[in-house]
Amino acid sequence: NAGVTQTPKFQVLKTGQSMTLQCAQDMNHNSMYWYRQDPGMGLRLIYYSASEGTTDKGEVPNGYNVSRLNKREFSLRLESAAPSQTSVYFCASSYDRDQPQHFGDGTRLSIL
Amino acid sequence: GQSLEQPSEVTAVEGAIVQINCTYQTSGFYGLSWYQQHDGGAPTFLSYNALDGLEETGRFSSFLSRSDSYGYLLLQELQMKDSASYFCAVETGNTGKLIFGQGTTLQVKP
């Protein structure tokens, strides 16, 4: 019963390095989401994928790209990491747009 | 702009009842959700209101008034394990996109 699995759990990068955060779900969900959470803040949507083959921007998409590889997997890429991207990144999925979202345990990313 | 307002902190004693309010100003509204998060872990879904009124799930209830752009989460018979952060979130369009509030930290004391 894995649910939503994110890898890696922790990562430290240097400014300018690139990185892909992986997310996979085994619940046959159609929609997937990437959020970031900064200290003392709520979650902010970076990108989402309403269904396989589609992606769209959220509130804070600048500096990120995504790929919906198949129904199970949705990856987030930082092409040139910046210290402002230091955050905890959460992936989530839902069966459909108006269904509860299920979250992974997060990736804690530090950029020096 | 779009904004959700909720208190930053609430403290209550074990066994008591606590209400966490959420007011919102968004460009669209399809529904209001509540999520719980323990110590920076994975947020978990608690409830969803699309229509006015009260939804009850065990010790937790959630209320929505669309005309007032207002909702609340009611937690009854508080337990120590209810100490966590609680987020309201508005679904602003027919896409599942959620706008989250900044969260309310609930501390339950013995």
mmCIF file of C-alpha atoms in Angstrom:
data_model
loop_
_atom_site.group_PDB
_atom_site.id
_atom_site.type_symbol
_atom_site.label_atom_id
_atom_site.label_comp_id
_atom_site.label_asym_id
_atom_site.label_seq_id
_atom_site.Cartn_x
_atom_site.Cartn_y
_atom_site.Cartn_z
ATOM 1 C CA ASN A 1 0.000 0.000 0.000
ATOM 2 C CA ALA A 2 2.599 2.569 -1.058
ATOM 3 C CA GLY A 3 0.256 5.400 -2.141
ATOM 4 C CA VAL A 4 2.375 8.311 -3.356
ATOM 5 C CA THR A 5 6.141 7.744 -3.340
ATOM 6 C CA GLN A 6 8.641 10.570 -3.696
ATOM 7 C CA THR A 7 12.365 10.268 -4.264
ATOM 8 C CA PRO A 8 14.731 11.412 -2.978
ATOM 9 C CA LYS A 9 13.666 12.307 0.565
ATOM 10 C CA PHE A 10 16.536 14.766 1.067
ATOM 11 C CA GLN A 11 18.873 16.543 -1.337
ATOM 12 C CA VAL A 12 21.459 19.298 -1.151
ATOM 13 C CA LEU A 13 22.392 21.113 -4.345
ATOM 14 C CA LYS A 14 24.718 23.906 -5.307
ATOM 15 C CA THR A 15 23.378 26.964 -7.091
ATOM 16 C CA GLY A 16 23.136 26.287 -10.812
ATOM 17 C CA GLN A 17 22.921 22.509 -10.557
ATOM 18 C CA SER A 18 20.004 20.635 -12.065
ATOM 19 C CA MET A 19 17.819 18.071 -10.372
ATOM 20 C CA THR A 20 14.750 15.945 -11.055
ATOM 21 C CA LEU A 21 12.350 15.039 -8.285
ATOM 22 C CA GLN A 22 10.464 11.821 -8.886
ATOM 23 C CA CYS A 23 6.901 10.995 -7.921
ATOM 24 C CA ALA A 24 4.920 7.814 -8.509
ATOM 25 C CA GLN A 25 1.463 6.746 -7.379
ATOM 26 C CA ASP A 26 -0.068 3.289 -7.396
ATOM 27 C CA MET A 27 -3.718 4.257 -6.831
ATOM 28 C CA ASN A 28 -4.682 4.567 -10.522
ATOM 29 C CA HIS A 29 -5.281 8.282 -10.026
ATOM 30 C CA ASN A 30 -5.791 10.535 -13.013
ATOM 31 C CA SER A 31 -4.606 13.854 -11.571
ATOM 32 C CA MET A 32 -1.202 14.650 -10.098
ATOM 33 C CA TYR A 33 0.237 17.792 -8.515
ATOM 34 C CA TRP A 34 3.504 19.329 -7.373
ATOM 35 C CA TYR A 35 3.560 21.757 -4.427
ATOM 36 C CA ARG A 36 6.231 23.561 -2.487
ATOM 37 C CA GLN A 37 5.982 24.447 1.195
ATOM 38 C CA ASP A 38 8.181 27.072 2.788
ATOM 39 C CA PRO A 39 8.601 27.406 6.581
ATOM 40 C CA GLY A 40 5.407 28.516 8.292
ATOM 41 C CA MET A 41 3.547 28.639 5.019
ATOM 42 C CA GLY A 42 0.838 26.765 3.253
ATOM 43 C CA LEU A 43 1.394 24.727 0.127
ATOM 44 C CA ARG A 44 1.726 26.498 -3.193
ATOM 45 C CA LEU A 45 0.960 24.715 -6.427
ATOM 46 C CA ILE A 46 3.835 24.613 -8.907
ATOM 47 C CA TYR A 47 2.404 22.472 -11.714
ATOM 48 C CA TYR A 48 -0.357 19.963 -12.089
ATOM 49 C CA SER A 49 -1.473 17.293 -14.507
ATOM 50 C CA ALA A 50 -5.216 16.795 -14.774
ATOM 51 C CA SER A 51 -4.767 13.612 -16.762
ATOM 52 C CA GLU A 52 -2.077 11.611 -18.521
ATOM 53 C CA GLY A 53 -0.577 13.647 -21.326
ATOM 54 C CA THR A 54 -1.545 17.065 -19.969
ATOM 55 C CA THR A 55 0.266 19.513 -17.714
ATOM 56 C CA ASP A 56 -0.500 23.063 -16.645
ATOM 57 C CA LYS A 57 0.997 25.827 -14.552
ATOM 58 C CA GLY A 58 0.041 26.518 -10.971
ATOM 59 C CA GLU A 59 0.762 29.556 -8.789
ATOM 60 C CA VAL A 60 4.572 29.425 -8.829
ATOM 61 C CA PRO A 61 5.826 27.669 -12.004
ATOM 62 C CA ASN A 62 8.876 29.829 -12.758
ATOM 63 C CA GLY A 63 12.144 27.901 -12.603
ATOM 64 C CA TYR A 64 10.484 24.487 -12.877
ATOM 65 C CA ASN A 65 9.455 22.031 -15.565
ATOM 66 C CA VAL A 66 7.365 18.882 -15.278
ATOM 67 C CA SER A 67 6.817 15.662 -17.187
ATOM 68 C CA ARG A 68 3.832 13.350 -16.883
ATOM 69 C CA LEU A 69 5.731 10.272 -17.981
ATOM 70 C CA ASN A 70 2.713 7.956 -17.776
ATOM 71 C CA LYS A 71 -0.359 7.637 -15.590
ATOM 72 C CA ARG A 72 1.717 6.659 -12.541
ATOM 73 C CA GLU A 73 4.640 9.078 -12.713
ATOM 74 C CA PHE A 74 4.968 12.852 -12.571
ATOM 75 C CA SER A 75 8.438 14.381 -12.297
ATOM 76 C CA LEU A 76 9.554 17.901 -11.383
ATOM 77 C CA ARG A 77 12.782 19.330 -12.798
ATOM 78 C CA LEU A 78 14.872 22.238 -11.629
ATOM 79 C CA GLU A 79 17.098 23.175 -14.568
ATOM 80 C CA SER A 80 19.307 25.673 -12.726
ATOM 81 C CA ALA A 81 18.708 25.597 -8.999
ATOM 82 C CA ALA A 82 18.581 28.848 -7.037
ATOM 83 C CA PRO A 83 18.668 29.382 -3.237
ATOM 84 C CA SER A 84 15.061 30.683 -3.431
ATOM 85 C CA GLN A 85 14.030 27.164 -4.423
ATOM 86 C CA THR A 86 15.090 25.775 -1.061
ATOM 87 C CA SER A 87 11.873 24.240 0.196
ATOM 88 C CA VAL A 88 9.971 21.066 0.926
ATOM 89 C CA TYR A 89 8.379 19.671 -2.206
ATOM 90 C CA PHE A 90 5.228 17.581 -2.031
ATOM 91 C CA CYS A 91 3.695 15.499 -4.771
ATOM 92 C CA ALA A 92 -0.007 14.650 -4.599
ATOM 93 C CA SER A 93 -2.522 12.704 -6.627
ATOM 94 C CA SER A 94 -6.287 12.424 -6.826
ATOM 95 C CA TYR A 95 -8.660 10.148 -8.694
ATOM 96 C CA ASP A 96 -10.311 13.125 -10.282
ATOM 97 C CA ARG A 97 -10.172 16.893 -9.993
ATOM 98 C CA ASP A 98 -12.773 17.177 -7.217
ATOM 99 C CA GLN A 99 -11.554 14.228 -5.175
ATOM 100 C CA PRO A 100 -9.305 14.357 -2.096
ATOM 101 C CA GLN A 101 -5.630 14.719 -2.810
ATOM 102 C CA HIS A 102 -3.215 12.141 -1.397
ATOM 103 C CA PHE A 103 0.242 13.427 -0.587
ATOM 104 C CA GLY A 104 3.678 11.887 -0.556
ATOM 105 C CA ASP A 105 6.084 12.352 2.359
ATOM 106 C CA GLY A 106 7.937 15.182 0.655
ATOM 107 C CA THR A 107 11.432 15.945 -0.610
ATOM 108 C CA ARG A 108 13.482 18.313 1.519
ATOM 109 C CA LEU A 109 15.660 20.290 -0.889
ATOM 110 C CA SER A 110 18.393 22.711 0.142
ATOM 111 C CA ILE A 111 20.224 24.859 -2.392
ATOM 112 C CA LEU A 112 23.456 26.456 -1.304
ATOM 113 C CA GLY B 1 -5.492 38.581 -5.911
ATOM 114 C CA GLN B 2 -6.486 35.413 -4.137
ATOM 115 C CA SER B 3 -6.191 35.011 -0.380
ATOM 116 C CA LEU B 4 -7.261 32.743 2.426
ATOM 117 C CA GLU B 5 -7.136 33.892 6.033
ATOM 118 C CA GLN B 6 -6.963 31.585 9.031
ATOM 119 C CA PRO B 7 -5.580 32.101 12.550
ATOM 120 C CA SER B 8 -1.906 31.241 12.898
ATOM 121 C CA GLU B 9 -2.207 29.479 16.251
ATOM 122 C CA VAL B 10 -4.883 28.003 18.488
ATOM 123 C CA THR B 11 -4.459 26.372 21.882
ATOM 124 C CA ALA B 12 -7.006 24.156 23.619
ATOM 125 C CA VAL B 13 -7.132 21.501 26.322
ATOM 126 C CA GLU B 14 -7.722 17.818 25.896
ATOM 127 C CA GLY B 15 -11.415 16.967 25.678
ATOM 128 C CA ALA B 16 -12.437 20.463 24.621
ATOM 129 C CA ILE B 17 -13.940 21.710 21.355
ATOM 130 C CA VAL B 18 -12.054 24.043 19.026
ATOM 131 C CA GLN B 19 -13.122 25.908 15.890
ATOM 132 C CA ILE B 20 -10.661 26.999 13.187
ATOM 133 C CA ASN B 21 -12.040 29.660 10.878
ATOM 134 C CA CYS B 22 -11.166 30.323 7.262
ATOM 135 C CA THR B 23 -12.230 33.275 5.141
ATOM 136 C CA TYR B 24 -11.376 33.432 1.477
ATOM 137 C CA GLN B 25 -11.221 35.816 -1.435
ATOM 138 C CA THR B 26 -10.702 33.966 -4.683
ATOM 139 C CA SER B 27 -11.513 34.524 -8.340
ATOM 140 C CA GLY B 28 -13.497 31.291 -8.486
ATOM 141 C CA PHE B 29 -14.944 28.864 -5.995
ATOM 142 C CA TYR B 30 -15.795 25.218 -6.388
ATOM 143 C CA GLY B 31 -15.248 23.968 -2.858
ATOM 144 C CA LEU B 32 -13.409 24.282 0.457
ATOM 145 C CA SER B 33 -11.183 21.504 1.765
ATOM 146 C CA TRP B 34 -9.380 20.955 5.046
ATOM 147 C CA TYR B 35 -6.062 19.136 5.446
ATOM 148 C CA GLN B 36 -4.099 18.127 8.532
ATOM 149 C CA GLN B 37 -0.303 18.058 8.707
ATOM 150 C CA HIS B 38 1.771 16.657 11.556
ATOM 151 C CA ASP B 39 5.300 18.054 12.040
ATOM 152 C CA GLY B 40 5.923 18.829 8.375
ATOM 153 C CA GLY B 41 4.847 15.383 7.234
ATOM 154 C CA ALA B 42 2.464 14.492 4.444
ATOM 155 C CA PRO B 43 -0.769 16.512 4.570
ATOM 156 C CA THR B 44 -3.853 14.335 4.928
ATOM 157 C CA PHE B 45 -7.355 15.115 3.748
ATOM 158 C CA LEU B 46 -10.012 15.769 6.396
ATOM 159 C CA SER B 47 -13.118 17.155 4.710
ATOM 160 C CA TYR B 48 -14.623 18.917 1.721
ATOM 161 C CA ASN B 49 -17.585 21.281 1.389
ATOM 162 C CA ALA B 50 -18.958 22.317 -1.973
ATOM 163 C CA LEU B 51 -22.375 23.429 -0.721
ATOM 164 C CA ASP B 52 -23.477 25.490 2.245
ATOM 165 C CA GLY B 53 -23.912 23.651 5.495
ATOM 166 C CA LEU B 54 -22.248 21.268 7.877
ATOM 167 C CA GLU B 55 -20.421 18.058 7.003
ATOM 168 C CA GLU B 56 -19.666 15.694 9.870
ATOM 169 C CA THR B 57 -17.004 12.983 9.937
ATOM 170 C CA GLY B 58 -16.550 11.482 13.362
ATOM 171 C CA ARG B 59 -15.036 14.041 15.749
ATOM 172 C CA PHE B 60 -14.452 16.498 12.922
ATOM 173 C CA SER B 61 -17.048 18.711 11.258
ATOM 174 C CA SER B 62 -16.681 21.340 8.576
ATOM 175 C CA PHE B 63 -18.990 24.194 7.710
ATOM 176 C CA LEU B 64 -19.303 26.411 4.655
ATOM 177 C CA SER B 65 -21.169 29.623 3.908
ATOM 178 C CA ARG B 66 -20.583 30.571 0.284
ATOM 179 C CA SER B 67 -22.411 33.887 0.630
ATOM 180 C CA ASP B 68 -20.030 34.903 3.438
ATOM 181 C CA SER B 69 -16.916 33.356 1.810
ATOM 182 C CA TYR B 70 -16.368 31.642 5.131
ATOM 183 C CA GLY B 71 -15.873 28.211 6.518
ATOM 184 C CA TYR B 72 -14.674 26.513 9.641
ATOM 185 C CA LEU B 73 -13.344 23.226 10.924
ATOM 186 C CA LEU B 74 -14.731 22.029 14.239
ATOM 187 C CA LEU B 75 -12.786 19.495 16.263
ATOM 188 C CA GLN B 76 -14.573 17.871 19.189
ATOM 189 C CA GLU B 77 -13.306 15.778 22.098
ATOM 190 C CA LEU B 78 -9.780 16.963 21.442
ATOM 191 C CA GLN B 79 -6.980 14.452 21.840
ATOM 192 C CA MET B 80 -3.259 15.048 22.157
ATOM 193 C CA LYS B 81 -2.750 13.508 18.722
ATOM 194 C CA ASP B 82 -4.840 16.330 17.225
ATOM 195 C CA SER B 83 -1.884 18.678 17.790
ATOM 196 C CA ALA B 84 -0.958 19.533 14.216
ATOM 197 C CA SER B 85 -1.280 22.191 11.545
ATOM 198 C CA TYR B 86 -4.618 22.570 9.782
ATOM 199 C CA PHE B 87 -4.951 24.088 6.336
ATOM 200 C CA CYS B 88 -8.007 25.283 4.509
ATOM 201 C CA ALA B 89 -7.817 25.155 0.739
ATOM 202 C CA VAL B 90 -10.102 26.520 -1.969
ATOM 203 C CA GLU B 91 -10.666 24.781 -5.279
ATOM 204 C CA THR B 92 -10.803 27.747 -7.591
ATOM 205 C CA GLY B 93 -11.649 26.130 -10.912
ATOM 206 C CA ASN B 94 -12.842 22.979 -12.557
ATOM 207 C CA THR B 95 -9.299 21.597 -12.535
ATOM 208 C CA GLY B 96 -8.584 20.416 -9.009
ATOM 209 C CA LYS B 97 -6.172 23.292 -8.444
ATOM 210 C CA LEU B 98 -6.095 24.224 -4.759
ATOM 211 C CA ILE B 99 -5.119 27.512 -3.127
ATOM 212 C CA PHE B 100 -4.008 26.845 0.464
ATOM 213 C CA GLY B 101 -4.183 29.074 3.509
ATOM 214 C CA GLN B 102 -1.045 29.526 5.593
ATOM 215 C CA GLY B 103 -2.236 27.071 8.188
ATOM 216 C CA THR B 104 -3.314 27.080 11.817
ATOM 217 C CA THR B 105 -1.119 25.372 14.378
ATOM 218 C CA LEU B 106 -3.269 23.663 16.990
ATOM 219 C CA GLN B 107 -1.667 22.822 20.303
ATOM 220 C CA VAL B 108 -3.633 20.507 22.564
ATOM 221 C CA LYS B 109 -2.612 20.637 26.210
ATOM 222 C CA PRO B 110 -3.310 18.036 28.903
#
